[in-house]
mmCIF file of C-alpha atoms in Angstrom:
data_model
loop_
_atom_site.group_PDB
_atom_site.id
_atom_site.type_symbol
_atom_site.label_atom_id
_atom_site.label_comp_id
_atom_site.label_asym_id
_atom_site.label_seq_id
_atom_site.Cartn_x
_atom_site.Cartn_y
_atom_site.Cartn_z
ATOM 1 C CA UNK A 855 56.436 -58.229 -16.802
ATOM 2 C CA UNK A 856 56.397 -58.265 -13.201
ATOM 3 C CA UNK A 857 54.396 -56.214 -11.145
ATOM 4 C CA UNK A 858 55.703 -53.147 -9.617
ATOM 5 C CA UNK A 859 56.250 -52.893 -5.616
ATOM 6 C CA UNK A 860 54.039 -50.749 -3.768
ATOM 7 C CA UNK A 861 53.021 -51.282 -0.050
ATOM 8 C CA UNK A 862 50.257 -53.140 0.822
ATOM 9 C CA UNK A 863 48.926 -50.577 3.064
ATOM 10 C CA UNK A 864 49.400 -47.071 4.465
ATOM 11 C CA UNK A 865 47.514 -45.194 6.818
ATOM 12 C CA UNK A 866 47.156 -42.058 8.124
ATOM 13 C CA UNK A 867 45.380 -39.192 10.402
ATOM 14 C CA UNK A 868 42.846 -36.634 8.874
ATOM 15 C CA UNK A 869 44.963 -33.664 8.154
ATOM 16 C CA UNK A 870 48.174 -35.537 7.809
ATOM 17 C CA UNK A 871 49.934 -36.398 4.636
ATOM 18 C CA UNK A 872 50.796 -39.870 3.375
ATOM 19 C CA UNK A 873 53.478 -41.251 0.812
ATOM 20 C CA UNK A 874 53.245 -44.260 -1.356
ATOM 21 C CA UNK A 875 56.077 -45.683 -3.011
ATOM 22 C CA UNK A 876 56.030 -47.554 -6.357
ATOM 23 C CA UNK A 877 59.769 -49.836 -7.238
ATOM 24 C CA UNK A 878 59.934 -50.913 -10.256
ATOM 25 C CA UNK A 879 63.094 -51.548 -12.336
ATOM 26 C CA UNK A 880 65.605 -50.367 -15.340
ATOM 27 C CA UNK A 881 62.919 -51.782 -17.685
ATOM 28 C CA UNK A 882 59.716 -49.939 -16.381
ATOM 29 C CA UNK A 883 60.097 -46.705 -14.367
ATOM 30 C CA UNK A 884 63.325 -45.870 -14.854
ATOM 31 C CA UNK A 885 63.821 -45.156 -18.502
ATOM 32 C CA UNK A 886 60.736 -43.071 -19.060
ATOM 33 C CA UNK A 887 58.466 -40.486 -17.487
ATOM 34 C CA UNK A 888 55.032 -42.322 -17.912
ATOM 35 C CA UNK A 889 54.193 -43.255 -14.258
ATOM 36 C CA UNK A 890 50.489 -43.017 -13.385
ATOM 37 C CA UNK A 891 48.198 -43.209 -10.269
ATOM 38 C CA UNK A 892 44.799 -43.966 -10.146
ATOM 39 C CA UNK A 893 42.445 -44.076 -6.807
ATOM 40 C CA UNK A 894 40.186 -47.105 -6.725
ATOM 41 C CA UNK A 895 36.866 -47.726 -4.732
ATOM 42 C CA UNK A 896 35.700 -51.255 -4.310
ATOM 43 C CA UNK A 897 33.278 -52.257 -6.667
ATOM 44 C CA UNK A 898 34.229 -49.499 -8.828
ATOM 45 C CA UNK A 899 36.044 -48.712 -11.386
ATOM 46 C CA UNK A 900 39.743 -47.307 -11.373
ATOM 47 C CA UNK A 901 39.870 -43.480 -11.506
ATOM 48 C CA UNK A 902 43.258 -41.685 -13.152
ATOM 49 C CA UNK A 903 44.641 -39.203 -10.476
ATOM 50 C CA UNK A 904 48.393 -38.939 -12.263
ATOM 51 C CA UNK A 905 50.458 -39.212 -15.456
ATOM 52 C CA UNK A 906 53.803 -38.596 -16.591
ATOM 53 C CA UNK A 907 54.940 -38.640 -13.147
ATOM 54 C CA UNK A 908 53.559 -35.317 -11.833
ATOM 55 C CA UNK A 909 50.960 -34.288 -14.186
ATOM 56 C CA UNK A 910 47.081 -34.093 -12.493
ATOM 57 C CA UNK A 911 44.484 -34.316 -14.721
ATOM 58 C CA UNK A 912 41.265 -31.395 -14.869
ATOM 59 C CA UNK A 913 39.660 -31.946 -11.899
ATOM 60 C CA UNK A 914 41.810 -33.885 -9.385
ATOM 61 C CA UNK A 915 42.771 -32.266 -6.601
ATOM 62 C CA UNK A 916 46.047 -30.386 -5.902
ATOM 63 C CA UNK A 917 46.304 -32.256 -2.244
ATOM 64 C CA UNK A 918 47.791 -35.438 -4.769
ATOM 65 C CA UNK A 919 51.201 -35.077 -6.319
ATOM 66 C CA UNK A 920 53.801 -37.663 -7.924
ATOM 67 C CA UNK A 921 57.507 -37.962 -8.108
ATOM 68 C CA UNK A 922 59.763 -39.970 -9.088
ATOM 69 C CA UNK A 923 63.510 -40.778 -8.304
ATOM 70 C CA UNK A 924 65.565 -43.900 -10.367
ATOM 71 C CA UNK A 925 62.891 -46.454 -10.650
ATOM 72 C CA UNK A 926 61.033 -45.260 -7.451
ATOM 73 C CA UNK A 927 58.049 -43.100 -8.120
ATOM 74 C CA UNK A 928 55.968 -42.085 -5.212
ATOM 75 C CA UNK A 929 52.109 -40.282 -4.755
ATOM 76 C CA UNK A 930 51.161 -38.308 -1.911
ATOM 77 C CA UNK A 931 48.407 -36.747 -0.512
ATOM 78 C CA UNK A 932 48.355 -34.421 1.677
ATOM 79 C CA UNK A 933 45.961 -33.061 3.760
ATOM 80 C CA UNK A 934 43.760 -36.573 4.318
ATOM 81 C CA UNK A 935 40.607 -36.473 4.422
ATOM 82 C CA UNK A 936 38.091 -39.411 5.157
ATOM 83 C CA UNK A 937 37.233 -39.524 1.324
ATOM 84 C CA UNK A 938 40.920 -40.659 0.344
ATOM 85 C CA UNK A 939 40.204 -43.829 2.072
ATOM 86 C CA UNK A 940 40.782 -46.292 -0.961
ATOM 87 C CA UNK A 941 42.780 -48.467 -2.851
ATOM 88 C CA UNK A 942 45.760 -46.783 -4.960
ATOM 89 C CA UNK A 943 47.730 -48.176 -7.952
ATOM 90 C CA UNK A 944 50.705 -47.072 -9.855
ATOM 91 C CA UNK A 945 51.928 -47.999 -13.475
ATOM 92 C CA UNK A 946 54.416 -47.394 -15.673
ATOM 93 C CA UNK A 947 55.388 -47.936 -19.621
ATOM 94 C CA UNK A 948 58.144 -50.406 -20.443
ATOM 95 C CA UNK A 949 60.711 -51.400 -22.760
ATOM 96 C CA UNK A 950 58.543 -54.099 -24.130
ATOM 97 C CA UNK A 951 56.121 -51.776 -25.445
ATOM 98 C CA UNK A 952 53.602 -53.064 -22.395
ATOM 99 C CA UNK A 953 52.721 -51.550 -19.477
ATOM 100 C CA UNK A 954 52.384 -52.508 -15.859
ATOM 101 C CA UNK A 955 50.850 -52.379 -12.584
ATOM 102 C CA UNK A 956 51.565 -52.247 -9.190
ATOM 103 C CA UNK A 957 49.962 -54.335 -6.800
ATOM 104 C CA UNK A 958 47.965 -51.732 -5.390
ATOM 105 C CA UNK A 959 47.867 -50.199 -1.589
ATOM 106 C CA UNK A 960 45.176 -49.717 0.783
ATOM 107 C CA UNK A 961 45.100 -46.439 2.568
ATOM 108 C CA UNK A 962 42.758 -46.364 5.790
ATOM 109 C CA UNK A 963 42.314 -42.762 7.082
ATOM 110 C CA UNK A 964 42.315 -42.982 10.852
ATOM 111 C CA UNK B 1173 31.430 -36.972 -22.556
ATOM 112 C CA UNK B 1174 33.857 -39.868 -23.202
ATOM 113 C CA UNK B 1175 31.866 -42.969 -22.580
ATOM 114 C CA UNK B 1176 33.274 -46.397 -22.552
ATOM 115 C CA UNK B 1177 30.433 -49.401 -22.064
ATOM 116 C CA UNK B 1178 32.035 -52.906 -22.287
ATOM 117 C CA UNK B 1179 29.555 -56.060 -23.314
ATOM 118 C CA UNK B 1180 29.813 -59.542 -23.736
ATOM 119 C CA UNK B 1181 30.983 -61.081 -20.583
ATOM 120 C CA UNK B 1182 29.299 -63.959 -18.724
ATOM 121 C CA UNK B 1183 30.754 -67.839 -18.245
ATOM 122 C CA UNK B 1184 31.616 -69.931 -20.205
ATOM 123 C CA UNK B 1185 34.045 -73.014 -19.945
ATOM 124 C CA UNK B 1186 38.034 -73.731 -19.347
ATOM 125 C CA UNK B 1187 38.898 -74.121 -23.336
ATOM 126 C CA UNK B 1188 36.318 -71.877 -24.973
ATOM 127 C CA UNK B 1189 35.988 -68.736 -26.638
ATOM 128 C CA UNK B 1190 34.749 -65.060 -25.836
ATOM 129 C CA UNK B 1191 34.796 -61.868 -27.952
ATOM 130 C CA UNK B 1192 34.625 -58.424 -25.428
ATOM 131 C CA UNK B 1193 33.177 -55.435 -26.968
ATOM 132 C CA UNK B 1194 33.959 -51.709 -25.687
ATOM 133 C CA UNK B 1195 31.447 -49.385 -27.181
ATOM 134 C CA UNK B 1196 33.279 -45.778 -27.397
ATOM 135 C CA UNK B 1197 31.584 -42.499 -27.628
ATOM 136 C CA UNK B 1198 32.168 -38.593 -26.683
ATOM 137 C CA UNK B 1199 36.065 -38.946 -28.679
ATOM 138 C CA UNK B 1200 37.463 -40.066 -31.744
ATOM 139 C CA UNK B 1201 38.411 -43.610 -31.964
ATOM 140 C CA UNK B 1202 41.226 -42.896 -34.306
ATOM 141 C CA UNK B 1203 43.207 -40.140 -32.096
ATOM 142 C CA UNK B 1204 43.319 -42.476 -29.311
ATOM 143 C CA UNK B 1205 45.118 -45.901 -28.023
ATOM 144 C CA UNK B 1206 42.488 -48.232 -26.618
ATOM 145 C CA UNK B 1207 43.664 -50.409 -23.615
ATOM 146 C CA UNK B 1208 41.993 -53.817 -21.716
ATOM 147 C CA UNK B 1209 42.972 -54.155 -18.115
ATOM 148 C CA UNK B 1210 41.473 -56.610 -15.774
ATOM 149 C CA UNK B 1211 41.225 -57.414 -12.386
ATOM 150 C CA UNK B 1212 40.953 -60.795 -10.667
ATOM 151 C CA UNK B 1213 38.267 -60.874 -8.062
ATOM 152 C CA UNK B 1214 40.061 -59.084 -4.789
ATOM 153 C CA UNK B 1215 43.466 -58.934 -6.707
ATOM 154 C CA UNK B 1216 45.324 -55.878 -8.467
ATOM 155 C CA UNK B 1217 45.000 -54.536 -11.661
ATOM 156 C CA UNK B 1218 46.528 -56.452 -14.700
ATOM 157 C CA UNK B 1219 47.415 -54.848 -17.880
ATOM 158 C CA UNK B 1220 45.983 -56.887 -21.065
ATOM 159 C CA UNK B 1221 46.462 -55.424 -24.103
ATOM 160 C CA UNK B 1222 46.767 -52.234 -26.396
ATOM 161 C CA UNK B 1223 45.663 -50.993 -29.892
ATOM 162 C CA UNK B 1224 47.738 -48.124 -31.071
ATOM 163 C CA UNK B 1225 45.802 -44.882 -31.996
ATOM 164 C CA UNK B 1226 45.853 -45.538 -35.913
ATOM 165 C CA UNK B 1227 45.817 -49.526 -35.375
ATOM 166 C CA UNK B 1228 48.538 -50.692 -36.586
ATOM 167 C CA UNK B 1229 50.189 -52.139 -33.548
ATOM 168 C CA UNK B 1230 48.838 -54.639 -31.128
ATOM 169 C CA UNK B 1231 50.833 -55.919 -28.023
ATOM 170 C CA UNK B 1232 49.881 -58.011 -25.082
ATOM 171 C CA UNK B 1233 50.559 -59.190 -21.642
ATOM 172 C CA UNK B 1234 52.594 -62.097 -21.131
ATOM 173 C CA UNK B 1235 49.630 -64.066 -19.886
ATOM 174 C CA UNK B 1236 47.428 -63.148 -22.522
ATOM 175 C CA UNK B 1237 50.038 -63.567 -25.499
ATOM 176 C CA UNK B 1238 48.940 -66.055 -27.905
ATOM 177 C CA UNK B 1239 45.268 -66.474 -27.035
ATOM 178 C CA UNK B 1240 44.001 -63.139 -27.038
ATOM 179 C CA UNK B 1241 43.597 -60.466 -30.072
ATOM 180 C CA UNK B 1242 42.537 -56.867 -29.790
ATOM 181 C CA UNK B 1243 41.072 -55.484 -33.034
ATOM 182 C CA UNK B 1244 38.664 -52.379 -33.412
ATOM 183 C CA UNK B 1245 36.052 -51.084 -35.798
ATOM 184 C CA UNK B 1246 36.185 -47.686 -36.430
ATOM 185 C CA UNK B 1247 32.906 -46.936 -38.322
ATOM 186 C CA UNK B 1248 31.244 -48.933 -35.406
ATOM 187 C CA UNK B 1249 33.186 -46.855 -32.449
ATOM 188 C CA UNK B 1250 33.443 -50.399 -30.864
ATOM 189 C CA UNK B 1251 37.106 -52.112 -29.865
ATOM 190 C CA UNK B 1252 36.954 -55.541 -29.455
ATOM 191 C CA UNK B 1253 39.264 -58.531 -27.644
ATOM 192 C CA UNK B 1254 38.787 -61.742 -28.623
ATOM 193 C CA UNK B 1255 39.643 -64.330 -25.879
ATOM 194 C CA UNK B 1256 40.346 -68.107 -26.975
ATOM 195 C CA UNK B 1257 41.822 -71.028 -24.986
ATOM 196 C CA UNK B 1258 40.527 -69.419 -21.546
ATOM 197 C CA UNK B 1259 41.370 -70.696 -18.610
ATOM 198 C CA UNK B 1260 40.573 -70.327 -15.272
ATOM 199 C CA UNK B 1261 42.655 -67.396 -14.242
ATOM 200 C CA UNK B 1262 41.295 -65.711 -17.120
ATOM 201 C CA UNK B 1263 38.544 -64.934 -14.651
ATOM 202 C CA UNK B 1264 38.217 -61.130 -13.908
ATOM 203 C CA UNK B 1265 36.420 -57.537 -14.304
ATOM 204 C CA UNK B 1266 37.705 -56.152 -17.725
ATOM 205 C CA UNK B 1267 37.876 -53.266 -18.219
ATOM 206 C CA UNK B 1268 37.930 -51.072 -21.271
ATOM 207 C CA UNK B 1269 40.694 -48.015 -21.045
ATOM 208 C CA UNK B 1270 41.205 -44.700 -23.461
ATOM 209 C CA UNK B 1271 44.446 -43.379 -23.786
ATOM 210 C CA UNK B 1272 48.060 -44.368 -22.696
ATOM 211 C CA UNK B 1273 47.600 -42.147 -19.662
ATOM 212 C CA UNK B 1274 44.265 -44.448 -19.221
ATOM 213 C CA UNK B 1275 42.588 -41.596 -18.629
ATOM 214 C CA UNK B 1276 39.181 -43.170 -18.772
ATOM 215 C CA UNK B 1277 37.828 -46.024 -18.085
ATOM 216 C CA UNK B 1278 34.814 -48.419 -18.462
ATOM 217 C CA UNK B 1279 32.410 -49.828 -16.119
ATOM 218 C CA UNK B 1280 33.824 -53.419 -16.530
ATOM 219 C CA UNK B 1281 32.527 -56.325 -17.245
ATOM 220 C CA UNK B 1282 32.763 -59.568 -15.927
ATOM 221 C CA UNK B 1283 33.892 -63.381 -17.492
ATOM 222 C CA UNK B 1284 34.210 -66.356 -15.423
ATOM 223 C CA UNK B 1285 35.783 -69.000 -16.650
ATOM 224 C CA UNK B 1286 34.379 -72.185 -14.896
ATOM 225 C CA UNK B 1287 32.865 -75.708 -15.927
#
């Protein structure tokens, strides 16, 4: 169960759009369609912003979308605004019935 | 709403026990996997554990395996996760998840495992 691969930090202008990559492995994000994304603020709790890859939940803006290619899925937002500044985390389902975490990315918003 | 409130944190010694309790509300219990996921102070988030919607299943984390057991009581609308042998990387916010999209989550609570 090791953790998936994301950056440890992205940044980006207000207005621009930003990319964050998540590698896992044949085990984790490859086999399956059940990556998610949730936006964290310190001292708060985690927040989900995508599942199954692309899907946003009610309420979560359409600025945020999710891909995924092999066992590379990636989240972007477009359009940053000052508000997006936080901490970002992917996951995925795996073949041992467990699921697991990236190690989470920092996005500063320039 | 959905509602998740997590109790039962606090410190207690390397080698001792501590039982988590996730108070649900707003959903029904029994349509619904129930996760724990915690989070070392300034680290990532770790998945913990699951309970399968009708709770049959149970799996766990690697690190957890063996000392850890997540149970629920569905006429209380509680889930539970009983921590024994903890140790000192044990220490962390958990946090009490719906769903296997996680789509909500708790406040979290905090254990510290220290002497």
């Amino acid at each position: 169960q090791s953790a998936l691969t994301q950056p440890a930090s992205v940044s980006g202008s207000p207005g621009q759009s930003i990319t964050i990559s998540c590698t896992g492995t044949s085990y984790d994000i490859g086999p399956y369609k059940y990556v998610s994304w949730y936006q964290q603020y310190p001292g708060k709790a985690p927040k989900l912003l995508i599942y199954d890859v692309t899907e946003r939940p009610s309420g979560v803006s359409n600025r945020l979308s999710g891909s995924k290619s092999g066992n590379t899925a990636s989240l972007t937002i477009s359009g940053l605004q000052s508000e997006d500044e936080a901490y970002y985390y992917c996951s995925s389902y795996t073949t041992s019935k467990s699921w697991v975490f990236g190690g989470g990315t920092k996005l500063t918003v320039l | 709403q959905v509602q998740l409130v997590e109790s039962g944190g606090g410190v207690v010694q390397p080698g001792r026990s501590l039982r988590l309790s996730c108070a649900a509300s707003g959903f029904t219990l029994t349509s619904y996997a129930m996760h724990w996921v915690r989070q070392a102070p300034g680290k990532g988030l770790e998945w913990v554990s699951v309970i399968s919607y009708d709770g049959n299943n149970q799996y766990y984390g690697d690190s957890v395996k063996g000392r850890f057991t997540i149970s629920r009581d569905t006429s209380k609308k509680t889930v539970y996760l009983q921590m024994n042998s903890l140790r000192a990387e044990d220490t962390a916010v958990y946090y009490c998840v719906r769903g296997d999209n996680h789509e909500n989550w708790g406040q979290g609570i905090l254990v510290t495992v220290s002497s």
